[in-house]
Short mmCIF file of C-alpha atoms and ligand atoms in Angstrom, two decimals:
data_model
loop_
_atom_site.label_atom_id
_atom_site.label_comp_id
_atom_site.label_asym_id
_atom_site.label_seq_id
_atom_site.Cartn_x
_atom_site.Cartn_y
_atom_site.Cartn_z
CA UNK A 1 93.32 48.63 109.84
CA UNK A 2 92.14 52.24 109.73
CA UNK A 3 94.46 54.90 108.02
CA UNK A 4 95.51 57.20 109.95
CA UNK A 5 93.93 60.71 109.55
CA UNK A 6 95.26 62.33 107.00
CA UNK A 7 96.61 65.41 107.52
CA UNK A 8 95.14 68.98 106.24
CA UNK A 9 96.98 70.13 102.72
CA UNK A 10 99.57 72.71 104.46
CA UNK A 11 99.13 75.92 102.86
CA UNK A 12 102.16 77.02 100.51
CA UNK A 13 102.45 81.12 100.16
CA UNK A 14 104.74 82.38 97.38
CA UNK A 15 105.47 85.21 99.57
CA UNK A 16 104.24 86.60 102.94
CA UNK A 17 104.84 90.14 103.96
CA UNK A 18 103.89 91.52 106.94
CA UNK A 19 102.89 95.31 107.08
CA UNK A 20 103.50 95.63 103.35
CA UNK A 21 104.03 98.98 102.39
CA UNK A 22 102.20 98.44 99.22
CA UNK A 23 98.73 97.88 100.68
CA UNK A 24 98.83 97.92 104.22
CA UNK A 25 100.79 101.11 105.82
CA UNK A 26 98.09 103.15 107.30
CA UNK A 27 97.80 106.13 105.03
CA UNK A 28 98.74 109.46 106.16
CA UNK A 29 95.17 111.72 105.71
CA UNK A 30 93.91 112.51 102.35
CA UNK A 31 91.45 115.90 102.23
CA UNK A 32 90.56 114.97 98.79
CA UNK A 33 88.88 117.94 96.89
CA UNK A 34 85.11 115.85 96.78
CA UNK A 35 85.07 116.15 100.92
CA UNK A 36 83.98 120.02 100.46
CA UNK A 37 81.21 118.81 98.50
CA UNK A 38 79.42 117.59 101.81
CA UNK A 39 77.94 120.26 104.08
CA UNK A 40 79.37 120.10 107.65
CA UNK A 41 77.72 119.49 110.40
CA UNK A 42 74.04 117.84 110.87
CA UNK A 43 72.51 116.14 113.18
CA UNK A 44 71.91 112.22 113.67
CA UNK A 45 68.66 111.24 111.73
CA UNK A 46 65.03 111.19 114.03
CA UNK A 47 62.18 110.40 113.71
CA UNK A 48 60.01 108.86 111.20
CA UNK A 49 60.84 109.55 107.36
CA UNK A 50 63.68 110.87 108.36
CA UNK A 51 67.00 112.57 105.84
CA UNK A 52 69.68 111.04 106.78
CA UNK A 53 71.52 111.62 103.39
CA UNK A 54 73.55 114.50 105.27
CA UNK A 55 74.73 112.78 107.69
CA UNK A 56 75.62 110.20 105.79
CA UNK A 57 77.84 112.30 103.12
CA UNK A 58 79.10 113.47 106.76
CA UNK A 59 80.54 110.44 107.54
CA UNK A 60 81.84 109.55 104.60
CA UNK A 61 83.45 113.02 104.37
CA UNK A 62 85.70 111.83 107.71
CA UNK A 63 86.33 108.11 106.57
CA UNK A 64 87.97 110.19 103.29
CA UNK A 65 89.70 112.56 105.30
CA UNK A 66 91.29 109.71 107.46
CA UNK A 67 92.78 108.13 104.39
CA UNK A 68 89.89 105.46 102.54
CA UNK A 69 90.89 106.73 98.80
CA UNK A 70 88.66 104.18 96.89
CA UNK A 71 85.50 106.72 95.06
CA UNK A 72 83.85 103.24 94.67
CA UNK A 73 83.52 102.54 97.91
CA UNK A 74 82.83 106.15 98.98
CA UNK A 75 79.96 105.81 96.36
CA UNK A 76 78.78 102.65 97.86
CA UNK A 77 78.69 103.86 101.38
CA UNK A 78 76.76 106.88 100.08
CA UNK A 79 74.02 104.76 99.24
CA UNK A 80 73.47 102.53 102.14
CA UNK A 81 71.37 103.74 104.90
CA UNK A 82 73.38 102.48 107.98
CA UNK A 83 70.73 103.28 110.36
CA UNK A 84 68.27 101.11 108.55
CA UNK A 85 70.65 97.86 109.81
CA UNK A 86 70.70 99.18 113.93
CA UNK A 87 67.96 98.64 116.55
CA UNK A 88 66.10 101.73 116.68
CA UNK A 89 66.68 102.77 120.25
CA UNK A 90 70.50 103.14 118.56
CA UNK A 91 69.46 104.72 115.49
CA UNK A 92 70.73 108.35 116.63
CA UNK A 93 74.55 106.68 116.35
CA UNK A 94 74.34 104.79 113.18
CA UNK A 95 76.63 107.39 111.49
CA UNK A 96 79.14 107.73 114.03
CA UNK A 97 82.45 105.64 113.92
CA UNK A 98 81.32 103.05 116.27
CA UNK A 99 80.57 99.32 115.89
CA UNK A 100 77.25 98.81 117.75
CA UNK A 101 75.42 95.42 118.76
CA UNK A 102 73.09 93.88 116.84
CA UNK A 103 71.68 90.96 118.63
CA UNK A 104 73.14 87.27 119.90
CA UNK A 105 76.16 88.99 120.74
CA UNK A 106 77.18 89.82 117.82
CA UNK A 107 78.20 93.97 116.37
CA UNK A 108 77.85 95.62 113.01
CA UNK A 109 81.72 96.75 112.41
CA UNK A 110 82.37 99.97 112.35
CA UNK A 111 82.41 102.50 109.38
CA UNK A 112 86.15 102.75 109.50
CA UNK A 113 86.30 99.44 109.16
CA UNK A 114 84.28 98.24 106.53
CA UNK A 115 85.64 101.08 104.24
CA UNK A 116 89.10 99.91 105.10
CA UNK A 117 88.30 95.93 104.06
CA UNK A 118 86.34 97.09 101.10
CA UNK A 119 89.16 99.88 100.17
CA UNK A 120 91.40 97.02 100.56
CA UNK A 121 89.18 94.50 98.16
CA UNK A 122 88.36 96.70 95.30
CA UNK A 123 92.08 97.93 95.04
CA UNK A 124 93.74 98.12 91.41
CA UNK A 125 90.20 96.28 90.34
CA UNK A 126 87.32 96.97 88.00
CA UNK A 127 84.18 98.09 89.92
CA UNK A 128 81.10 96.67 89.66
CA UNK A 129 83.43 93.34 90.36
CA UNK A 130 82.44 90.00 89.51
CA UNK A 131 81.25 87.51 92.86
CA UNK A 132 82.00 88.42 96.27
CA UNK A 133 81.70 86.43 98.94
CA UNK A 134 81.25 87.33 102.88
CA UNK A 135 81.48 85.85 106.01
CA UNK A 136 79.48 86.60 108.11
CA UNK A 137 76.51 88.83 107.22
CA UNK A 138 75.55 90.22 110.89
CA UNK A 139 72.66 92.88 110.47
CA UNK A 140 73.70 92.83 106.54
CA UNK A 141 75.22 96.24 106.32
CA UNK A 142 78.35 95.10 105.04
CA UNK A 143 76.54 92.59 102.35
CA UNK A 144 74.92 95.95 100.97
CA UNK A 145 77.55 97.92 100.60
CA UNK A 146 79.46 94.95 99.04
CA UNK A 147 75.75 94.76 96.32
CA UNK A 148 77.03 98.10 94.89
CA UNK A 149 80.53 96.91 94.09
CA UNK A 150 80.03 93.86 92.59
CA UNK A 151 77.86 92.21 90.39
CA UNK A 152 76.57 89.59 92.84
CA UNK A 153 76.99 89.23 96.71
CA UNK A 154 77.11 86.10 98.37
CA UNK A 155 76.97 86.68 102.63
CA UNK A 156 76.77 83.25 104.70
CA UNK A 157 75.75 83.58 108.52
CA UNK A 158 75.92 80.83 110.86
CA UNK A 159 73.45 82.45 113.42
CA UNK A 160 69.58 81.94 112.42
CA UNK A 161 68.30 85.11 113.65
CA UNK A 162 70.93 87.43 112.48
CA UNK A 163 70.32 85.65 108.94
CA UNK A 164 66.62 86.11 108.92
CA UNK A 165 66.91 89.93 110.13
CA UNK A 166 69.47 90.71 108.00
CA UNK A 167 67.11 89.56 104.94
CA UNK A 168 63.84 92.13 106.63
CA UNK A 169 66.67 94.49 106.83
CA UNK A 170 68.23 94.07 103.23
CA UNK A 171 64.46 93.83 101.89
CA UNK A 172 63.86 97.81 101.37
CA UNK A 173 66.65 98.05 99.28
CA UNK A 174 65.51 95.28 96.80
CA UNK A 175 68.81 94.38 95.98
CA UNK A 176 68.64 91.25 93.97
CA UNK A 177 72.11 90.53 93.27
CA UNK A 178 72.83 89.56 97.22
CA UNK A 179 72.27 86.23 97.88
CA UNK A 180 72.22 85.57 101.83
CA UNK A 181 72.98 81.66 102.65
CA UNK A 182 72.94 80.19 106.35
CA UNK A 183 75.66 78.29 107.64
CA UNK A 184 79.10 77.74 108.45
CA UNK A 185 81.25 80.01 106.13
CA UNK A 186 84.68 78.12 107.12
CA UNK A 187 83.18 76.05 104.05
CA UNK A 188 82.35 78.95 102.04
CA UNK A 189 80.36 78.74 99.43
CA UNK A 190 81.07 76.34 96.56
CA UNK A 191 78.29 77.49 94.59
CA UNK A 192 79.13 80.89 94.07
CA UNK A 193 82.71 79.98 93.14
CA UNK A 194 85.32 81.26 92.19
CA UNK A 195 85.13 84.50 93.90
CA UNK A 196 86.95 87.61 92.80
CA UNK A 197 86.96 89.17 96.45
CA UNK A 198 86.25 87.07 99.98
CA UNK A 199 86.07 89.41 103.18
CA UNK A 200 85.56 87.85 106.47
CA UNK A 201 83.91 89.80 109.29
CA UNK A 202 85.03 87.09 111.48
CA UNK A 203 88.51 86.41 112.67
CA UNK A 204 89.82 82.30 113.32
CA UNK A 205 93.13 80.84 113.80
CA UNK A 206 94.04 80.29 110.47
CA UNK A 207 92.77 81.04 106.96
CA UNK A 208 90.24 78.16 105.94
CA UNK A 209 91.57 76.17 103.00
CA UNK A 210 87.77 76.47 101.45
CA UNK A 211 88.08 79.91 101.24
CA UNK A 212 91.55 80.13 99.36
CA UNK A 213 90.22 77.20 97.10
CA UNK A 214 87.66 79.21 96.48
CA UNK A 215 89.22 82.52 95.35
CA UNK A 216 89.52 83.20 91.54
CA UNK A 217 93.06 83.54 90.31
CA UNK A 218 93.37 87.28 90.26
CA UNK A 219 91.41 87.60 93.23
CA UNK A 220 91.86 89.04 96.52
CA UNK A 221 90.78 87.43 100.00
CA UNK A 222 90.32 90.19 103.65
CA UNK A 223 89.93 88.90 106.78
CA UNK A 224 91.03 88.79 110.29
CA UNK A 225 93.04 86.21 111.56
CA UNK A 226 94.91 85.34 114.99
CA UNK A 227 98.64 85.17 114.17
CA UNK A 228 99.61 84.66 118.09
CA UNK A 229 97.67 84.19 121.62
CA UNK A 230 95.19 87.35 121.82
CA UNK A 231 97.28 89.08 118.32
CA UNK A 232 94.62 89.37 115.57
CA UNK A 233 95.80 91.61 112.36
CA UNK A 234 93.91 92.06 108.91
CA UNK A 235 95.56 89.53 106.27
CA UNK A 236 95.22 90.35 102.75
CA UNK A 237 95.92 86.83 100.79
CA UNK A 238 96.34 87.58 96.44
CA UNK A 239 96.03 84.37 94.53
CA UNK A 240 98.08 85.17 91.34
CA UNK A 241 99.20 82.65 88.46
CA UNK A 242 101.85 81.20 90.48
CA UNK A 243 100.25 80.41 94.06
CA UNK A 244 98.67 82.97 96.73
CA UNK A 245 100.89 85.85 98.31
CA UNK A 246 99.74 86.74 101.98
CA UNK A 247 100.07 89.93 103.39
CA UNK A 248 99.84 91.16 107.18
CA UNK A 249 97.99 94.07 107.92
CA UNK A 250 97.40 96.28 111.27
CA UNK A 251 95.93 94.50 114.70
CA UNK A 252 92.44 94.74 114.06
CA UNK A 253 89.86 93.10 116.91
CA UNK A 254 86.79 91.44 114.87
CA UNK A 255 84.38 88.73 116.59
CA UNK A 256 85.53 85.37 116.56
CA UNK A 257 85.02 83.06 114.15
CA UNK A 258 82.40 80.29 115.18
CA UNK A 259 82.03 76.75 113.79
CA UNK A 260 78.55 75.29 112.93
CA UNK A 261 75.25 76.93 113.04
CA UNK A 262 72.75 78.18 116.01
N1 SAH B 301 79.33 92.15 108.20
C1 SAH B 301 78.54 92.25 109.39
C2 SAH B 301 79.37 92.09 110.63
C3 SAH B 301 78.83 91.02 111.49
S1 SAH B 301 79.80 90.53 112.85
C4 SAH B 301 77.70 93.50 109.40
O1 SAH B 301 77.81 94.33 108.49
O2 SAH B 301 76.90 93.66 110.30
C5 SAH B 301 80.38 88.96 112.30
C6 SAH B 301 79.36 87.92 112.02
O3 SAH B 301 80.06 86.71 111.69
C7 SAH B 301 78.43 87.55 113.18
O4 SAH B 301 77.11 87.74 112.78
C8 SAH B 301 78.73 86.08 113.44
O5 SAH B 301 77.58 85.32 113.81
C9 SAH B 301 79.25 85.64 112.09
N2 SAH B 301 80.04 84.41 112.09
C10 SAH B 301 80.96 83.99 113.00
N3 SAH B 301 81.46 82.78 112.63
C11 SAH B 301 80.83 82.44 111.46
C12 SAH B 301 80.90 81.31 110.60
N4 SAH B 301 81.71 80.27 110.82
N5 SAH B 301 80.12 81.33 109.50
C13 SAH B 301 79.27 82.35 109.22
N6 SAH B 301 79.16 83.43 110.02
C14 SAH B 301 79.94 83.49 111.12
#
């Protein structure tokens, strides 16, 4: 006779905080002395061969003065050109705060957003880290800020054409230490394991097992997860020594997470 199914390994977290002060109280805003260094103003970038360095350092100025404190990151988002990863007929918003669609329904989060998950991945650590993983590339954006963090990138998309633009889109940057893979990231990616840092762009109902097997000890997993009907919030899990420690974060509203590949 058949066995039964056997059931799924229950997680077992050492410790689970939710809103921990530690890492996850929204920060009252930092004016840290480097904003002045960026010129105010400017306009969205136009036209061909356009300088969009200015409003870049622009946007970065705000995500500083709303609180992201990591120079890392700030550095990394200094050096990817958002409005390379948006449709051009959007291309006049890619430095605003906004997440904007990129194709089979799918956005490119928002600046705030990705400096908070990154802020949130690179904390207390050495930058450039070692592997990252990423689920779900979208347009790539994220994937290339993520390249100047750590020493390699891996980003695994479960939609075809978002994979194959985000690859003409990461191209100009000849970045060869991300490593885009299609399919379904609630596996992960064995290959690249262990990971020192796994950020999700896509929120499920609970944390795939994969992707805590897959996180170095020492390392640090962000992503969105459901934790009630409609209640999504940020969960930061730390694998230490002992077992992983889970943290919930703020509500946060991130596209679901899908299973298989299209
Ligand atoms: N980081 C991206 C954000 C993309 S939005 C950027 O910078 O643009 C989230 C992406 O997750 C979508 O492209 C969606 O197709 C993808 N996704 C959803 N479920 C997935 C899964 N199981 N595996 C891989 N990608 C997934």
């Amino acid at each position: 006779m058949a066995e039964p199914p056997s059931k799924p390994p229950e997680k077992k977290w050492l410790a689970t905080s939710v809103r921990s002060a530690a890492i996850g109280t929204p920060r009252a805003p930092v004016v840290r002395p480097q904003a002045k260094l960026y010129a105010p103003g400017g306009a969205a970038p136009t036209g061909a061969g356009l300088d969009s360095s200015r409003v870049r350092a622009n946007m970065v100025a705000r995500l500083m003065t709303q609180g992201l404190d990591s120079e890392a990151v700030r550095d990394a988002l200094l050096k990817v050109e958002r409005h390379r990863f948006v449709d051009s007929a959007l291309i006049n918003q890619a430095y605003e705060d906004t997440s904007l669609p990129i194709g089979l329904g799918q956005t490119i989060s928002k600046p705030s957003v990705v400096a908070r998950m990154l802020a949130l991945l690179v904390a207390g650590q050495t930058v450039p880290m070692g592997r990252l993983l990423e689920i779900g590339t979208g347009c790539g954006y994220q994937a290339a800020v993520m390249g100047y963090l750590s020493k390699e990138v891996y980003s695994i998309e479960r939609l075809k054409g978002l994979h194959d633009r985000a690859r003409a889109n990461l191209r100009p940057f000849q970045r060869p230490n991300i490593h885009l893979i299609m399919g379904d990231g609630h596996l992960g990616y064995p290959a690249g394991a262990p990971y020192a840092g796994i950020v999700a762009a896509a929120g499920g109902d609970a944390i795939p097992q994969a992707w805590l097997d897959q996180l170095a000890i020492g390392g640090r997993l962000v992503a969105p997860c459901q934790i009630g009907p409609g209640q999504q919030r940020l969960i930061v899990v730390d694998r230490t020594p002992e077992g992983y420690v889970k943290h919930e974060l703020e509500a946060v509203l991130f596209v679901p997470l899908k299973s298989g590949v299209a």
